[in-house]
PDB file of C-alpha atoms in Angstrom:
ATOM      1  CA  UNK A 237       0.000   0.000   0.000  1.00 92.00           C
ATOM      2  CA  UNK A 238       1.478   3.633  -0.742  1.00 97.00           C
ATOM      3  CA  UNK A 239       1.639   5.978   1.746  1.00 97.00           C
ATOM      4  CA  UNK A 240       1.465   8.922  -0.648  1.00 98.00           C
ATOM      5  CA  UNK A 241       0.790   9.266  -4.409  1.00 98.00           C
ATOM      6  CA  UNK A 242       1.212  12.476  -6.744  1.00 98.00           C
ATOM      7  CA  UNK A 243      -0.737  12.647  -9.957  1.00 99.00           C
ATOM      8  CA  UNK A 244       0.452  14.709 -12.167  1.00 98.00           C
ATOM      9  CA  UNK A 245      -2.182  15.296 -15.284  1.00 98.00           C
ATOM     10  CA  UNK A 246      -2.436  17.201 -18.500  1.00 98.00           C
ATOM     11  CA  UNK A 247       1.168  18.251 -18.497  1.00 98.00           C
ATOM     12  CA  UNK A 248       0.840  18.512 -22.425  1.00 98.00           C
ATOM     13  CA  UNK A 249       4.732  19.084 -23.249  1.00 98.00           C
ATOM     14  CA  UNK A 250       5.445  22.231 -20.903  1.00 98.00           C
ATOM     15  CA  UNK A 251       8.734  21.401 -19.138  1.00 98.00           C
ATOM     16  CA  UNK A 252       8.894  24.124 -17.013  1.00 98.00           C
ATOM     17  CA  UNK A 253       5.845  23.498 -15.014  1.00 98.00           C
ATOM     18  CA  UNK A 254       6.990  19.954 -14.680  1.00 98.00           C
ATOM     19  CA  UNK A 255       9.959  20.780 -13.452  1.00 98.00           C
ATOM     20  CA  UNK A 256       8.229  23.281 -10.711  1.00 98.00           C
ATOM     21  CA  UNK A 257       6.027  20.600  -9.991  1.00 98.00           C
ATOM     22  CA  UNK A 258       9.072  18.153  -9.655  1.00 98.00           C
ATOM     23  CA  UNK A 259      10.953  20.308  -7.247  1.00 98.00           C
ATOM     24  CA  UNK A 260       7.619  20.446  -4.773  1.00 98.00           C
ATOM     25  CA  UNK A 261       8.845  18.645  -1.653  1.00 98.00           C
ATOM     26  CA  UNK A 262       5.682  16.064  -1.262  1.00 98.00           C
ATOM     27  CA  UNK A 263       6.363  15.343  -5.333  1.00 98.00           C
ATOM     28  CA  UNK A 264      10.268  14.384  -4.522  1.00 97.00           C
ATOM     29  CA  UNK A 265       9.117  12.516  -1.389  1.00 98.00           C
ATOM     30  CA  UNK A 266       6.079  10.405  -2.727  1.00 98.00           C
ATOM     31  CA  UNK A 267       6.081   6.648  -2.752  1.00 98.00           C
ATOM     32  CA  UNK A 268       4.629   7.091  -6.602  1.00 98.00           C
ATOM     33  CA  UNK A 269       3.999   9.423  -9.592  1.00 98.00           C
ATOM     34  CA  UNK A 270       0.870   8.883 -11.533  1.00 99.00           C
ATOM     35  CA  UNK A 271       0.844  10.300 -14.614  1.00 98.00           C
ATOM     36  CA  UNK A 272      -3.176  10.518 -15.765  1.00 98.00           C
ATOM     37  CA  UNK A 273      -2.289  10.971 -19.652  1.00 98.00           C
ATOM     38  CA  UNK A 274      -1.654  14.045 -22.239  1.00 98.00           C
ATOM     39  CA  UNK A 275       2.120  13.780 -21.107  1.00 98.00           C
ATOM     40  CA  UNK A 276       3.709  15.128 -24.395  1.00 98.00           C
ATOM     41  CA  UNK A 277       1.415  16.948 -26.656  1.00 98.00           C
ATOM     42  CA  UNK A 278       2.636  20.311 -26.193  1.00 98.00           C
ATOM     43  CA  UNK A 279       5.585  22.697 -26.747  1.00 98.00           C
ATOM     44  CA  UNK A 280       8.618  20.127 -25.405  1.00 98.00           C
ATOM     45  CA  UNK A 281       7.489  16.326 -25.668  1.00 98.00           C
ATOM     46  CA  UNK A 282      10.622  15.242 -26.148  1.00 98.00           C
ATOM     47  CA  UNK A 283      12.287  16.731 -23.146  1.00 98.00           C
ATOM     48  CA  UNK A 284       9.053  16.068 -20.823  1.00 98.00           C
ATOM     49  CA  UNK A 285       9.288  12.518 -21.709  1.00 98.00           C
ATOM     50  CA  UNK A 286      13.139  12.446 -20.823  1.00 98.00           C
ATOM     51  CA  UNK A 287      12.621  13.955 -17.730  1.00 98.00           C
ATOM     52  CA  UNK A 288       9.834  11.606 -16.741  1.00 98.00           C
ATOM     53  CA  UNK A 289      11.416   8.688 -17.992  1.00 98.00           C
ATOM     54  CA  UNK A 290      14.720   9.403 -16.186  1.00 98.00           C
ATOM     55  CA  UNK A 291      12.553   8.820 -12.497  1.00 98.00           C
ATOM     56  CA  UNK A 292      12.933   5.539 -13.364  1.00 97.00           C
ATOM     57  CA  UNK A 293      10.135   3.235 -11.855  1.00 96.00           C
ATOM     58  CA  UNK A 294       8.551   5.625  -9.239  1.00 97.00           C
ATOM     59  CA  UNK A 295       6.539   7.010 -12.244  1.00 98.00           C
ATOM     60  CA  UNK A 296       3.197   5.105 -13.082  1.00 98.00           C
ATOM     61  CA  UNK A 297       2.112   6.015 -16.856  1.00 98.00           C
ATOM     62  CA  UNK A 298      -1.466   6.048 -18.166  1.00 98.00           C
ATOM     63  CA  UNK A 299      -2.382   7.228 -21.379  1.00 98.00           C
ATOM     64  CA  UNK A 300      -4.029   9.837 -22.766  1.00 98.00           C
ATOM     65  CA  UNK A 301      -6.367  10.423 -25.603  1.00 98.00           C
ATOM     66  CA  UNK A 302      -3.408  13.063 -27.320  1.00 98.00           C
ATOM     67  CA  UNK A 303      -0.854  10.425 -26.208  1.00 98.00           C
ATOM     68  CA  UNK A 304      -2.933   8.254 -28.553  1.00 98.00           C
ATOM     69  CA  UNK A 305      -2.842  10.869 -31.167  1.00 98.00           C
ATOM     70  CA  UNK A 306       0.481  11.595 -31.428  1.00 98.00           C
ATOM     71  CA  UNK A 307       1.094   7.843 -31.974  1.00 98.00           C
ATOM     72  CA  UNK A 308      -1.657   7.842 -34.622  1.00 98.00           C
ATOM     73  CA  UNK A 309      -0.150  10.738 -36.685  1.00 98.00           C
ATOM     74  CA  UNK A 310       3.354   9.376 -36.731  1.00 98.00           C
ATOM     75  CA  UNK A 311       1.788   6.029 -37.581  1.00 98.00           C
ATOM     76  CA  UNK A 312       0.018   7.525 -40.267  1.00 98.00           C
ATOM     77  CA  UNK A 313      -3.125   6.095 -38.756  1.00 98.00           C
ATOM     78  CA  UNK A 314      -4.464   9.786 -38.908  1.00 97.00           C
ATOM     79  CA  UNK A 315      -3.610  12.785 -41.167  1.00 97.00           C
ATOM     80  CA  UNK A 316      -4.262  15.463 -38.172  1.00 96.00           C
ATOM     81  CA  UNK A 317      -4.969  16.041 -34.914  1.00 97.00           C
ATOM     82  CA  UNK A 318      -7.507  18.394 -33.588  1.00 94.00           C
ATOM     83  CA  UNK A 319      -5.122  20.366 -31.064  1.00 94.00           C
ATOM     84  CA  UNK A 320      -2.446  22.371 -33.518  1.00 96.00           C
ATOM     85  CA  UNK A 321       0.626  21.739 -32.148  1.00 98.00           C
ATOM     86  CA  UNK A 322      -0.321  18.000 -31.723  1.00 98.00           C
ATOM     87  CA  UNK A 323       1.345  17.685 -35.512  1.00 98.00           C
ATOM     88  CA  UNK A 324       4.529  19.498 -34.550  1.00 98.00           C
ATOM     89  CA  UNK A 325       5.158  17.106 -31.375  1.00 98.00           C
ATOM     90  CA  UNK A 326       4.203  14.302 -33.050  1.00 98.00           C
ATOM     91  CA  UNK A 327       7.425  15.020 -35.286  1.00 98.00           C
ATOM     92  CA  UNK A 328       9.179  16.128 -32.664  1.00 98.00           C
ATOM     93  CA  UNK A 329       9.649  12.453 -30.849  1.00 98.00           C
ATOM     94  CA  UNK A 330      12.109  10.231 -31.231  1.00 98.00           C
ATOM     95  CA  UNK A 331      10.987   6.886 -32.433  1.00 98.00           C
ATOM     96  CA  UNK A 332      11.536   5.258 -28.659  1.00 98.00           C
ATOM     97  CA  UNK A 333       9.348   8.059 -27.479  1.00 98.00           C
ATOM     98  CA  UNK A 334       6.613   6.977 -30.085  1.00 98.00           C
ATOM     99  CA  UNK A 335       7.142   3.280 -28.989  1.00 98.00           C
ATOM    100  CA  UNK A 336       6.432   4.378 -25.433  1.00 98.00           C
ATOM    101  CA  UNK A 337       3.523   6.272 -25.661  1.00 98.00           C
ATOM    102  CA  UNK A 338       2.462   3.247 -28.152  1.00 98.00           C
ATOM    103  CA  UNK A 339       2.930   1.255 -24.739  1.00 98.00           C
ATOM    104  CA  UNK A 340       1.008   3.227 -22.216  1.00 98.00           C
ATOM    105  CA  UNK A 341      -1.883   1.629 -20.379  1.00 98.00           C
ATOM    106  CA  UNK A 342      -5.489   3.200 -20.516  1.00 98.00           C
ATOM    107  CA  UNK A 343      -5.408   2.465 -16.569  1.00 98.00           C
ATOM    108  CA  UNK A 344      -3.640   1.749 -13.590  1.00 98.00           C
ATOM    109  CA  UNK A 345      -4.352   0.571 -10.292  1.00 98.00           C
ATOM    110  CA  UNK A 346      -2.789   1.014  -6.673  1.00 98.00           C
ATOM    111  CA  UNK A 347      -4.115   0.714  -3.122  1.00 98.00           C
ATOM    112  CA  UNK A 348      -3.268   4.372  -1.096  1.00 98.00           C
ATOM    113  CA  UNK A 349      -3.360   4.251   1.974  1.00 98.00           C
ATOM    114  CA  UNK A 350      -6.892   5.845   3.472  1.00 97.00           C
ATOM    115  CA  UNK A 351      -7.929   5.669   0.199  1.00 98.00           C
ATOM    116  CA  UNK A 352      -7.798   1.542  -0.499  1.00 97.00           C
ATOM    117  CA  UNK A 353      -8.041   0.609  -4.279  1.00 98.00           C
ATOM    118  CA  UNK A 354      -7.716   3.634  -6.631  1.00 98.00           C
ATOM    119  CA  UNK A 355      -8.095   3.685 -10.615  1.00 98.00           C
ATOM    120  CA  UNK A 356      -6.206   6.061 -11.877  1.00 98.00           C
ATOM    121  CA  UNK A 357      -7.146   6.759 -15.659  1.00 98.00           C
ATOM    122  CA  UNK A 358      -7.361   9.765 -18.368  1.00 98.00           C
ATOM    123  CA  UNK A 359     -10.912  10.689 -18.996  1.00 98.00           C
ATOM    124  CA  UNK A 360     -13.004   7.688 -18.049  1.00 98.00           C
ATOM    125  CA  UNK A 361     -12.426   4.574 -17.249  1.00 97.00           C
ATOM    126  CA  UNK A 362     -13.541   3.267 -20.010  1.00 97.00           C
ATOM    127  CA  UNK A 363     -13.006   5.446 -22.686  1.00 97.00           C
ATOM    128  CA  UNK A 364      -9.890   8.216 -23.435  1.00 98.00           C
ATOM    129  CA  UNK A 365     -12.063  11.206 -24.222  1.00 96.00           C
ATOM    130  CA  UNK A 366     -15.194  10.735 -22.855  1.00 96.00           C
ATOM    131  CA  UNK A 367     -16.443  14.264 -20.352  1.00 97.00           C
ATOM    132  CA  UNK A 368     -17.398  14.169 -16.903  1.00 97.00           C
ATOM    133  CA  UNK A 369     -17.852  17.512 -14.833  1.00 96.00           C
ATOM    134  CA  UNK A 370     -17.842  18.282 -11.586  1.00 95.00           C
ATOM    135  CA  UNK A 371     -21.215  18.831 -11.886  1.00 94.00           C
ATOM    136  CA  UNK A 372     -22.166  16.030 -13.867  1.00 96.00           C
ATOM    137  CA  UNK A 373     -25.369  14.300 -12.890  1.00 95.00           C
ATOM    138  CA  UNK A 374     -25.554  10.793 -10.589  1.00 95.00           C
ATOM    139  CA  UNK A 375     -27.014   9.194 -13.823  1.00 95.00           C
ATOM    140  CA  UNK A 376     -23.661  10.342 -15.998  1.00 95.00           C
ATOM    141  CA  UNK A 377     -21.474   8.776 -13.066  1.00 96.00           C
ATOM    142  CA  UNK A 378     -23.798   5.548 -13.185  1.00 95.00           C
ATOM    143  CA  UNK A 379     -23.600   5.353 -17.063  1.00 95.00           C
ATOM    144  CA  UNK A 380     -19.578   5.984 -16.757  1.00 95.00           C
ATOM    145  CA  UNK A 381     -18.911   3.558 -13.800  1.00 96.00           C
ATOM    146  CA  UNK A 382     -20.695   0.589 -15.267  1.00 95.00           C
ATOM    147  CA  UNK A 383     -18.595  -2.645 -14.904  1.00 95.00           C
ATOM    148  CA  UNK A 384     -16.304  -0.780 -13.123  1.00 97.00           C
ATOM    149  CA  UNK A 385     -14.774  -3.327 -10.070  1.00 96.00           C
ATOM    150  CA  UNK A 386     -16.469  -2.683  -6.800  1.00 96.00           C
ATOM    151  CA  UNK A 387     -13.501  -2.660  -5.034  1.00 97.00           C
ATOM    152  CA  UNK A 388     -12.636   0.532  -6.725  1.00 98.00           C
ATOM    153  CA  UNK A 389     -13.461   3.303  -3.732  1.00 97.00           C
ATOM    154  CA  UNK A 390     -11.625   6.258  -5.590  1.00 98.00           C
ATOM    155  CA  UNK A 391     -11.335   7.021  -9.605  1.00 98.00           C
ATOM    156  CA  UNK A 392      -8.964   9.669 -10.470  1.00 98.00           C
ATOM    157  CA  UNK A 393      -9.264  11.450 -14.033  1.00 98.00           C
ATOM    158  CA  UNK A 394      -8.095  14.201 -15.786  1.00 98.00           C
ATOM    159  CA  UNK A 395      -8.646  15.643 -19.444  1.00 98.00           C
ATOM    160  CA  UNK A 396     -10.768  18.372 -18.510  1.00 97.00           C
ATOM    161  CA  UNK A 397      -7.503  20.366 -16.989  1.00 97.00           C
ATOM    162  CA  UNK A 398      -9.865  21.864 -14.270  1.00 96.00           C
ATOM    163  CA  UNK A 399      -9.053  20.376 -10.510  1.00 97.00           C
ATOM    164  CA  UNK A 400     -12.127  19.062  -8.439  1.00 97.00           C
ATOM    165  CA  UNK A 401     -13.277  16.580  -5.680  1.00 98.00           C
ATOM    166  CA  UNK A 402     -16.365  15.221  -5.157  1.00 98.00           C
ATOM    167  CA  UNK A 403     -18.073  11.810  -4.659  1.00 97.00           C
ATOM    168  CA  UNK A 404     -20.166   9.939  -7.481  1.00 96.00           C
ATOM    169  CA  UNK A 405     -22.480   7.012  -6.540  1.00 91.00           C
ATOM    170  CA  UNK A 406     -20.853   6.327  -3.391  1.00 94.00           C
ATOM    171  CA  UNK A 407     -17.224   6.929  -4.708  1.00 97.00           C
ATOM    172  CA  UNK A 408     -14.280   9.290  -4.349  1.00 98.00           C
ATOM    173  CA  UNK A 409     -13.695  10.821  -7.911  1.00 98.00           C
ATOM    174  CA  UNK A 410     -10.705  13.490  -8.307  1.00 98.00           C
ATOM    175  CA  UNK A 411      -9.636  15.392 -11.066  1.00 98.00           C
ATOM    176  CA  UNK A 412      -5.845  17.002 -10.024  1.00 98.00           C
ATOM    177  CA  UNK A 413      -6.329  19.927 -13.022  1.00 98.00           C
ATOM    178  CA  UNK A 414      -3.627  20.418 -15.523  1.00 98.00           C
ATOM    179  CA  UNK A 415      -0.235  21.105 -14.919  1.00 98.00           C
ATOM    180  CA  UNK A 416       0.455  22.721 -18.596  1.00 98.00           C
ATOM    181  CA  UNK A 417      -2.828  23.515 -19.924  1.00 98.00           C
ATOM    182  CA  UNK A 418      -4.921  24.430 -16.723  1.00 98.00           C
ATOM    183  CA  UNK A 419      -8.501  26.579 -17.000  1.00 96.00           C
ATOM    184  CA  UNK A 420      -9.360  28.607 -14.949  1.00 94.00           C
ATOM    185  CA  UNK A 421      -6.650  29.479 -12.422  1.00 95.00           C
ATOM    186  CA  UNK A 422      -2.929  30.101 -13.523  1.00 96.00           C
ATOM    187  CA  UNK A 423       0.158  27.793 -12.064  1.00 98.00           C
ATOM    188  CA  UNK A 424       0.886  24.002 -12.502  1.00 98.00           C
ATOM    189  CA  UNK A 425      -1.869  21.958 -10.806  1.00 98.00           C
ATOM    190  CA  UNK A 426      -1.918  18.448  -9.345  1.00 98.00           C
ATOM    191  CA  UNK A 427      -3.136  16.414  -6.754  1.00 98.00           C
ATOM    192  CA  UNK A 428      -1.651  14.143  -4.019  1.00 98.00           C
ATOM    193  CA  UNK A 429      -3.276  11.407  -2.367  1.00 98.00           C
ATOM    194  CA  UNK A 430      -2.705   9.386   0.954  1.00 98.00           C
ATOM    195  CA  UNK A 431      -4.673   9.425   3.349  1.00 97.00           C
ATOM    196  CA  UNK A 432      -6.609  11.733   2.253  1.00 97.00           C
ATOM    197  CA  UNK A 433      -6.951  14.274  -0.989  1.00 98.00           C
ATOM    198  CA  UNK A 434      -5.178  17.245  -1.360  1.00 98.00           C
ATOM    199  CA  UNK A 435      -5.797  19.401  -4.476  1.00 98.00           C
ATOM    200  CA  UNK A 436      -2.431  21.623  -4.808  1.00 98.00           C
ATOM    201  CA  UNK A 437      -1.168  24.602  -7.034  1.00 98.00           C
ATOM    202  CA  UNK A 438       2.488  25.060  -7.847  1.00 98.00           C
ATOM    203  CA  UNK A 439       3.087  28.757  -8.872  1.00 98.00           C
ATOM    204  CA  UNK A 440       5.876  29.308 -11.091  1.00 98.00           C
ATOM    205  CA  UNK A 441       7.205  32.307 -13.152  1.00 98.00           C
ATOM    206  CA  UNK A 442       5.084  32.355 -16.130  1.00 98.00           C
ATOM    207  CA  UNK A 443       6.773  35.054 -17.756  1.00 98.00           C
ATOM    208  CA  UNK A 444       9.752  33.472 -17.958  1.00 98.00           C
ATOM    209  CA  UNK A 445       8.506  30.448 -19.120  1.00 98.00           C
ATOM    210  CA  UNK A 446       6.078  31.720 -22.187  1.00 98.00           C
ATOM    211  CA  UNK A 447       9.849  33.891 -22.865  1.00 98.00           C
ATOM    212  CA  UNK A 448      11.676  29.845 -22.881  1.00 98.00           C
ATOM    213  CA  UNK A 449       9.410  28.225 -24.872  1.00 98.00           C
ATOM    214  CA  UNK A 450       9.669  31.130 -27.084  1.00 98.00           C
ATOM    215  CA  UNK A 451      12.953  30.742 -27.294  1.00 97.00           C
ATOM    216  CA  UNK A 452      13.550  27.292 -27.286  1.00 96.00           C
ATOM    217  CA  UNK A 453      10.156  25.603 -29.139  1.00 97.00           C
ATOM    218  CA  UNK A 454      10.502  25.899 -32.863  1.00 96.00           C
ATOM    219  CA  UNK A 455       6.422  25.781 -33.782  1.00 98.00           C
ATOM    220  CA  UNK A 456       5.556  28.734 -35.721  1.00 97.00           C
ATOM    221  CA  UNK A 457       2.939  29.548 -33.308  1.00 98.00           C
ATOM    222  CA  UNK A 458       4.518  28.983 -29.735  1.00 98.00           C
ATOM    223  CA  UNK A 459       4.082  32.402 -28.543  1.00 98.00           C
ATOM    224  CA  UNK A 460       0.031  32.829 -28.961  1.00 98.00           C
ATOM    225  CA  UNK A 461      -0.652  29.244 -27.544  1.00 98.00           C
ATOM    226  CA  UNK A 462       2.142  29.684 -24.101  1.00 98.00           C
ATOM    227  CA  UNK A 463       0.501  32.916 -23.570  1.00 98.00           C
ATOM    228  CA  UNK A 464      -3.091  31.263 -23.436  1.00 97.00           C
ATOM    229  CA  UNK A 465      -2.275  28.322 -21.862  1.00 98.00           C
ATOM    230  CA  UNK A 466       0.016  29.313 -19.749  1.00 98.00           C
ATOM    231  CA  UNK A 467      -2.115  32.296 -18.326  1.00 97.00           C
ATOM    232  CA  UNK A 468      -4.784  30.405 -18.163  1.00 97.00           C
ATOM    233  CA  UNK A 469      -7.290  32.750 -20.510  1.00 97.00           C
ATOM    234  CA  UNK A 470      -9.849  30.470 -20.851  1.00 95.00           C
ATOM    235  CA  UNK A 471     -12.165  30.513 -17.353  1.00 94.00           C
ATOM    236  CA  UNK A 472     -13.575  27.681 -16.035  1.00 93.00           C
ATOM    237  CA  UNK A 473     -17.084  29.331 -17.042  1.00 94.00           C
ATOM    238  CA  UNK A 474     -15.409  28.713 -21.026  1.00 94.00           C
ATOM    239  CA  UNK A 475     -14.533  25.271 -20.642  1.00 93.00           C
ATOM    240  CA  UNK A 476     -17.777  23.843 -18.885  1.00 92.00           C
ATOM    241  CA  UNK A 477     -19.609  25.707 -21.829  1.00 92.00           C
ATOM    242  CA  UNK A 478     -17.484  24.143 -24.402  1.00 93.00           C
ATOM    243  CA  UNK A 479     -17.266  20.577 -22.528  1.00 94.00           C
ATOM    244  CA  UNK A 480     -21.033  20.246 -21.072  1.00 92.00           C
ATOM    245  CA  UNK A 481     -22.577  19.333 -24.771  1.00 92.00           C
ATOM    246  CA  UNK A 482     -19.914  16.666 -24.364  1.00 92.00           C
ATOM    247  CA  UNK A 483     -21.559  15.561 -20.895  1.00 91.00           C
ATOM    248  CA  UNK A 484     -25.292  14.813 -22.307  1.00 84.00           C
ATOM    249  CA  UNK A 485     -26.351  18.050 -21.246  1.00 79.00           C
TER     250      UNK A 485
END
């Protein structure tokens, strides 16, 4: 059973709020990482991944649904993914990378301690891309949880990049937010678990960073998307308009 867990979500290719992350005290002392998917689709994949991969096996991997896509387009499965710069990472891999997103699992499981079992996946746990919401109704958590082992007490997700807690048909389900991509509220977020849940923030220097990737990313359009993303300019009120279609609603 681990005594404490970080789960780090959304990260989507920005090193330096990985690395602020990183250096956060309860990250460097936690028995595990989770990753909950859409490591590399963003600015730096192939440097993210390096870093991640060079934690050896304290890091547990899930994958995303833009983990999936980047795989896809360098497969030539697909001729485009909906995110922009998804293209540009894509090509920016190495082929090892490709072969380890290839690799990820849609899921993983560990027992926390005053948690017990917890599922740790990207969106659902059954599907990659499927929406909930924190406000999602008890039939959506039903529909989404069907099948799902009973053991299962807590189900942590990301994909939406906005950080919540709540309980769904009996269970704990938390979303940790995005560390690269977050709505709503600026800095790198993520969760950590054991015993119970703490949703946490890391701020960084923003400036700075939207000035690196600048520097350092070679996509033609780096500096309009770290300036959004990074400053978080869409609200939480845009994203549950844009996602709640996506929730039944």
């Amino acid at each position: 059973m681990m005594r404490q867990v970080a789960v780090l979500s959304d990260i989507h290719g920005v090193l330096p709020a990985l690395r602020a992350v990183l250096a956060e005290p309860e990250v460097a002392a936690a028995d595990r990482i989770v990753l909950t998917g859409d490591i590399a689709a963003g600015p730096q994949p192939a440097e993210v991944l390096d870093l991640l991969t060079a934690l050896g096996e304290r890091v547990v991997w899930v994958a995303g649904n833009a983990d999936r896509e980047l795989v896809e387009y360098r497969r030539g499965l697909r001729t485009e993914i909906p995110d922009p710069i998804g293209p540009w990472a894509a090509d920016a891999l190495r082929e090892d990378q490709v072969e380890l997103l290839a690799g990820l699992p849609p899921t993983a499981r560990l027992a926390v301690e005053g948690l017990g079992e917890v599922l740790f996946c990207h969106a659902t746990p059954r599907d990659d891309e499927e929406v909930v919401l924190v406000d999602s109704r008890p039939e959506r958590w039903t529909e989404v949880f069907d099948g799902l082992d009973e053991a299962v007490g807590t189900v942590v997700c990301g994909h939406t990049h906005m950080p919540y807690a709540r309980l769904a048909g009996g269970r704990l389900v938390v979303n940790p937010g995005s560390i690269g991509m977050p709505y709503g509220r600026g800095g790198a977020h993520w969760a950590l678990l054991g015993p119970g849940v703490q949703l946490r923030r890391t701020v960084f220097d923003v400036p700075a960073a939207v000035a690196g990737l600048v520097r350092d990313c070679g996509w033609e359009q780096i500096g309009p998307w770290a300036d959004h993303y990074l400053n978080a300019r869409s609200t939480d009120t845009d994203a549950l308009r844009v996602f709640g279609p996506r929730d039944g609603r």
